[in-house]
Short mmCIF file of C-alpha atoms in Angstrom, two decimals:
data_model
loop_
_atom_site.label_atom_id
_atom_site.label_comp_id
_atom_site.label_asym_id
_atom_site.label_seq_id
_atom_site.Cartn_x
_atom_site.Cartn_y
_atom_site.Cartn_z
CA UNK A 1 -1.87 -14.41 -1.14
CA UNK A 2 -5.46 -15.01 -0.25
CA UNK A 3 -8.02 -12.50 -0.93
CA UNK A 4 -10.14 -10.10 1.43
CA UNK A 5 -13.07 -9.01 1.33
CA UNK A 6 -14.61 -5.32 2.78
CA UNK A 7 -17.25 -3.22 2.17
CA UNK A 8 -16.48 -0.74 0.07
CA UNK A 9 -17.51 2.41 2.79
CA UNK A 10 -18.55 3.07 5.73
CA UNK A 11 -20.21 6.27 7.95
CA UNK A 12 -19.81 7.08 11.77
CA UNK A 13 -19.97 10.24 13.82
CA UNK A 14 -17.37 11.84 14.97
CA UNK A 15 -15.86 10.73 18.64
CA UNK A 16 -17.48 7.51 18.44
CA UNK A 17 -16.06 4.10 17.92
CA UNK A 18 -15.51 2.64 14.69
CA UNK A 19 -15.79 -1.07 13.78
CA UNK A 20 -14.22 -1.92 10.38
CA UNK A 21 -14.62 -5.46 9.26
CA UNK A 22 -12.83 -7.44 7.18
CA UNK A 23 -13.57 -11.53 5.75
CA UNK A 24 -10.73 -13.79 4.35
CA UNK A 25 -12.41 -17.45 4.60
CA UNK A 26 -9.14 -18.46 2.32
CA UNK A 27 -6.29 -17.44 4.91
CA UNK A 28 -3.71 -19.65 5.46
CA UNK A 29 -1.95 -20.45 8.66
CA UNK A 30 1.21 -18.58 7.98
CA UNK A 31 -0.99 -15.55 6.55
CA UNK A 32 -0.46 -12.78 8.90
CA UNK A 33 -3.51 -9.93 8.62
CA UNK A 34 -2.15 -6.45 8.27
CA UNK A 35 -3.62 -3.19 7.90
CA UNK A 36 -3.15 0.05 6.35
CA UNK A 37 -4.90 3.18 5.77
CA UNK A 38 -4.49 5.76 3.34
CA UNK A 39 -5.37 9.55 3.61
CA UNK A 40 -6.83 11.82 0.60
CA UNK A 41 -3.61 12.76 -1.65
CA UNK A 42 -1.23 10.66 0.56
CA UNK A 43 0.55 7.59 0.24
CA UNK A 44 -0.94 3.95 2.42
CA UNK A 45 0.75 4.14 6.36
CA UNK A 46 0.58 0.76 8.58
CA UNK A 47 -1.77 0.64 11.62
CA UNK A 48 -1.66 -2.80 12.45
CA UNK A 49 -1.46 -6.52 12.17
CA UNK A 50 -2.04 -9.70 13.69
CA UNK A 51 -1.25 -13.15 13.61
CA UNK A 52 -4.05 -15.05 16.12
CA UNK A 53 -4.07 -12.88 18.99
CA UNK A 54 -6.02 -9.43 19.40
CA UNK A 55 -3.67 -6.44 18.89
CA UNK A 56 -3.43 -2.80 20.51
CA UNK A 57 -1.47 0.05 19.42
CA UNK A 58 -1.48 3.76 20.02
CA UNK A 59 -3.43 3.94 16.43
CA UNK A 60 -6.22 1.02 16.84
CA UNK A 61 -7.14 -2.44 18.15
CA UNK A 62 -7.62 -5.30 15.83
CA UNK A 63 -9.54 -8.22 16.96
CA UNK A 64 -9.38 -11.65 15.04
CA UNK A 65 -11.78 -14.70 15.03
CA UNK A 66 -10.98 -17.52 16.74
CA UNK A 67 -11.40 -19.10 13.11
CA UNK A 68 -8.97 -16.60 11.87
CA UNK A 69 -11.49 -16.51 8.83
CA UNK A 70 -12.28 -12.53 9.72
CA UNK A 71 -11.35 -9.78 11.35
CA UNK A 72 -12.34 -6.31 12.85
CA UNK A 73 -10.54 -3.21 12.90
CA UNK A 74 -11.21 -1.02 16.12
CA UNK A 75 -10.89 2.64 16.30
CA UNK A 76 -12.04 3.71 19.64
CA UNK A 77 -12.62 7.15 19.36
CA UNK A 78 -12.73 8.32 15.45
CA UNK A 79 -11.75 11.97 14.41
CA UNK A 80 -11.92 13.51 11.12
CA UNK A 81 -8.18 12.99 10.83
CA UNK A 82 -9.48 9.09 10.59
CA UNK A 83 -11.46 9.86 7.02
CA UNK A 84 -9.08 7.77 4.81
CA UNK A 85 -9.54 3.98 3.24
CA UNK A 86 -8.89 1.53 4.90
CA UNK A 87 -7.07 -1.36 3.73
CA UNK A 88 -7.01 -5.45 4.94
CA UNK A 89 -4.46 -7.57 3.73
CA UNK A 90 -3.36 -10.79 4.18
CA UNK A 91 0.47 -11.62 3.79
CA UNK A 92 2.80 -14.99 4.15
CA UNK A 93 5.96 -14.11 5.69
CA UNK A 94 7.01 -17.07 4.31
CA UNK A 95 6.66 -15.72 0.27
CA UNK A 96 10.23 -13.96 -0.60
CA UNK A 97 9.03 -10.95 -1.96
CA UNK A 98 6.87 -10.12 0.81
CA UNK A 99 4.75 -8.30 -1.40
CA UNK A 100 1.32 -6.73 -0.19
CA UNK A 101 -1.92 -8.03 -2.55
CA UNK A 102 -4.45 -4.98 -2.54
CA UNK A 103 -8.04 -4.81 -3.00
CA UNK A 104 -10.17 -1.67 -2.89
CA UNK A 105 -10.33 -1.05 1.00
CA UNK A 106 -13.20 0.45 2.88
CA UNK A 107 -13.93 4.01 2.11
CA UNK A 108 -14.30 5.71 6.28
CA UNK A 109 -16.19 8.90 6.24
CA UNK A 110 -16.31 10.57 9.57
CA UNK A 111 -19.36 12.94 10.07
CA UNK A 112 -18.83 15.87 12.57
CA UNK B 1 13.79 11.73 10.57
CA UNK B 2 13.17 11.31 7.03
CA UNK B 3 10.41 8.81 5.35
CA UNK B 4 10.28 7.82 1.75
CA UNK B 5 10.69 10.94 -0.54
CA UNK B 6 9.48 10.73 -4.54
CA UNK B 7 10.27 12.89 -7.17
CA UNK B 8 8.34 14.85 -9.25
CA UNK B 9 5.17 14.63 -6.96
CA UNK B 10 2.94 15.51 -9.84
CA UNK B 11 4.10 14.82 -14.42
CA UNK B 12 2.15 15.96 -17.01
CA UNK B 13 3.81 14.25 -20.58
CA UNK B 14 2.94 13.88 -23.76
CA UNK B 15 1.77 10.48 -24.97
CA UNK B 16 4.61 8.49 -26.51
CA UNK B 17 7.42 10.16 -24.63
CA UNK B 18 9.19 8.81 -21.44
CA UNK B 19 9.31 9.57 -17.63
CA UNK B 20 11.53 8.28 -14.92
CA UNK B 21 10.31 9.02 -11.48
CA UNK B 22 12.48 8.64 -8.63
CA UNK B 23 12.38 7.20 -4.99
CA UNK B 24 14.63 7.90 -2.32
CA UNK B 25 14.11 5.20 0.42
CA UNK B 26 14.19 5.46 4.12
CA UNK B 27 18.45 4.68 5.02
CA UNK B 28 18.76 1.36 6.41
CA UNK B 29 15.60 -0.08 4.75
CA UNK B 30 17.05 -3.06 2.06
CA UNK B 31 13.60 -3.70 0.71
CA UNK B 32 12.41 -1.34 -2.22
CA UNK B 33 8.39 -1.58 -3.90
CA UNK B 34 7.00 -0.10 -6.66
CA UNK B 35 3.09 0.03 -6.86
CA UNK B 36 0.74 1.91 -9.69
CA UNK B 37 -2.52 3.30 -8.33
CA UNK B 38 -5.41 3.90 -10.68
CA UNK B 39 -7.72 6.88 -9.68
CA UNK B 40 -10.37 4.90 -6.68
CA UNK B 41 -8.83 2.07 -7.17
CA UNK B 42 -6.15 -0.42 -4.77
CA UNK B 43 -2.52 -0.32 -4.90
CA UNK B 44 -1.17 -2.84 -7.79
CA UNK B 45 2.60 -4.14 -7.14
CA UNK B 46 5.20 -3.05 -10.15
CA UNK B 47 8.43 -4.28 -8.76
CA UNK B 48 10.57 -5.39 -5.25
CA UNK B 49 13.99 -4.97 -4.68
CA UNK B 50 16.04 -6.32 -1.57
CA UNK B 51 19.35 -5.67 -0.93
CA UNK B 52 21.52 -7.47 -3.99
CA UNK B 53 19.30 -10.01 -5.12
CA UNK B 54 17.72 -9.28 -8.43
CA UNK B 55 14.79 -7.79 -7.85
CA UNK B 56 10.89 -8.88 -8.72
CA UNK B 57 9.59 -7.77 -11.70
CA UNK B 58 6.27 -9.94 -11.98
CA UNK B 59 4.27 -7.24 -11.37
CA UNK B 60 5.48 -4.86 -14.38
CA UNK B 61 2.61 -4.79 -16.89
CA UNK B 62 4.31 -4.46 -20.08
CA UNK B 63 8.04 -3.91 -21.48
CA UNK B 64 7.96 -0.28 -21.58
CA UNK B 65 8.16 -0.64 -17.70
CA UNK B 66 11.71 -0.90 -16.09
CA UNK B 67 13.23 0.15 -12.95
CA UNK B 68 16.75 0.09 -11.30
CA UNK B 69 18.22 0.78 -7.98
CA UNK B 70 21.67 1.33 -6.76
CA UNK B 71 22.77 -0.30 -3.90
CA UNK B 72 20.36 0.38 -1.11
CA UNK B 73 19.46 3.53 -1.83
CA UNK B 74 17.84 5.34 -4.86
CA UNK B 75 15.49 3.49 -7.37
CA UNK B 76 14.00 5.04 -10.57
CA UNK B 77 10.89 3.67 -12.31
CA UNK B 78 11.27 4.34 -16.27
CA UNK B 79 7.90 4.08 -18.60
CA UNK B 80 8.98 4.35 -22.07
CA UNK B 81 6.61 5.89 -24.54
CA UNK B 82 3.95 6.14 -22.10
CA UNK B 83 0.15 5.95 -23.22
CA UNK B 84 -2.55 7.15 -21.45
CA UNK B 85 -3.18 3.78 -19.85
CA UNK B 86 -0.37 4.69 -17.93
CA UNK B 87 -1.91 8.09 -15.98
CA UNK B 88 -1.71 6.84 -12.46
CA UNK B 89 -0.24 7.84 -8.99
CA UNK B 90 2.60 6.04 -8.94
CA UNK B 91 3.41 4.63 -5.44
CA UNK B 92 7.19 4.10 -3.51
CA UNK B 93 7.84 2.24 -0.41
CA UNK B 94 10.78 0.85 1.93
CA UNK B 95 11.24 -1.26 4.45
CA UNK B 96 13.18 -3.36 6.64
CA UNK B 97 12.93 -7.26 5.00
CA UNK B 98 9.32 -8.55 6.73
CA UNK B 99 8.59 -5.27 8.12
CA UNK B 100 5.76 -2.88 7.59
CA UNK B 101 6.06 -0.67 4.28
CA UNK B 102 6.58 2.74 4.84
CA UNK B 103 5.26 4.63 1.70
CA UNK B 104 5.74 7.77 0.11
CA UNK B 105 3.20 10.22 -1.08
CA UNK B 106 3.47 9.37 -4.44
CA UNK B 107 4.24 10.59 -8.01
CA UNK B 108 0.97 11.54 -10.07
CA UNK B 109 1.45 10.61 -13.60
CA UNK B 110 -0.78 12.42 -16.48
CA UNK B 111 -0.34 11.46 -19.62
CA UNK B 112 -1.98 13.88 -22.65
#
């Protein structure tokens, strides 16, 4: 799987949106970009992923480049229940274990 | 309806003696992953099970590592003579074959 690249955390206030960004210059075409988050003392939970098109679900939006070489992770209205790390991943639907490749995710802190 | 359930959620041992923690899938969901998570650090894959095949074991750092499952249902992770190297939470998650992981909270492994 081919690696991603985040920053390692990021600040915004409360109620306002939240851009999370996200380069993989090494994706493949079959690479699909997923992402998870995961809140203090919990295990990861999905919120999204994308092939080419922009995606919306009742969690986030995630917009892709038309190069497919990055990606942005929209939360439209952050709450403190959105403090967690956030995690980009690329996976092949094609590989047979289907297994995720983590890196270190960006730390979110929400200020009130 | 019930997600992905691990057992204990927290283990304190004794270095050089052996823990099995257990994982108790989401019904339905052939796919089975074990991942290790060092304290502020990414998830790192152990093991994959689907359905009958034998499972992945590429990710298991060392021999003292093994886990089993039966069927589609139940999996326990062994560590045999565990060192301190080993203290980690120690991740679970199901899913349906390509599908999104659904994780559970996790078994926190401290080893004296």
């Amino acid at each position: 799987d081919a690696k991603t690249t985040q920053p390692n955390s990021m600040e915004s206030n409360e109620e306002e949106p939240v851009h999370l960004p996200c380069n993989h210059s090494t994706i493949s075409g079959t690479d699909y970009i997923h992402w998870y988050r995961q809140l203090p003392s919990q295990g990861p939970e999905y919120v999204i992923h994308g092939l080419t098109s922009n995606v919306n679900n009742r969690m986030a939006s995630l917009a892709i480049a038309e190069d497919r070489k990055s990606s942005t992770l929209i939360l439209h209205r952050a709450t403190l229940r959105d403090a967690a790390v956030y995690y980009c991943i690329l996976r092949d639907p094609m590989d047979s274990n289907y297994q995720l490749i983590w890196g270190a995710g960006t730390k979110l802190i929400i200020k009130p | 309806g019930a997600g992905v359930s691990q057992s204990p959620s927290n283990k304190v041992t004794e270095k050089g003696k052996d823990v099995e923690l257990r994982c108790d899938p989401i019904s339905g969901h052939t796919a089975l992953y074990w991942y290790r998570q060092r304290l502020g650090q990414g998830l790192e894959f152990l093991i994959y099970f689907q359905g009958n095949s034998a499972p992945d074991k590429s990710g298991l750092p060392s021999d003292r590592f093994s886990a089993e499952r039966t069927g589609e249902s139940v999996s326990t992770l062994t560590i045999q003579r565990t060192q301190q190297e080993d203290s980690a939470v120690y991740l679970c998650a199901s899913s349906l074959v390509g599908n999104e992981q659904f994780f559970g909270p996790g078994t926190r492994l401290t080893v004296l």
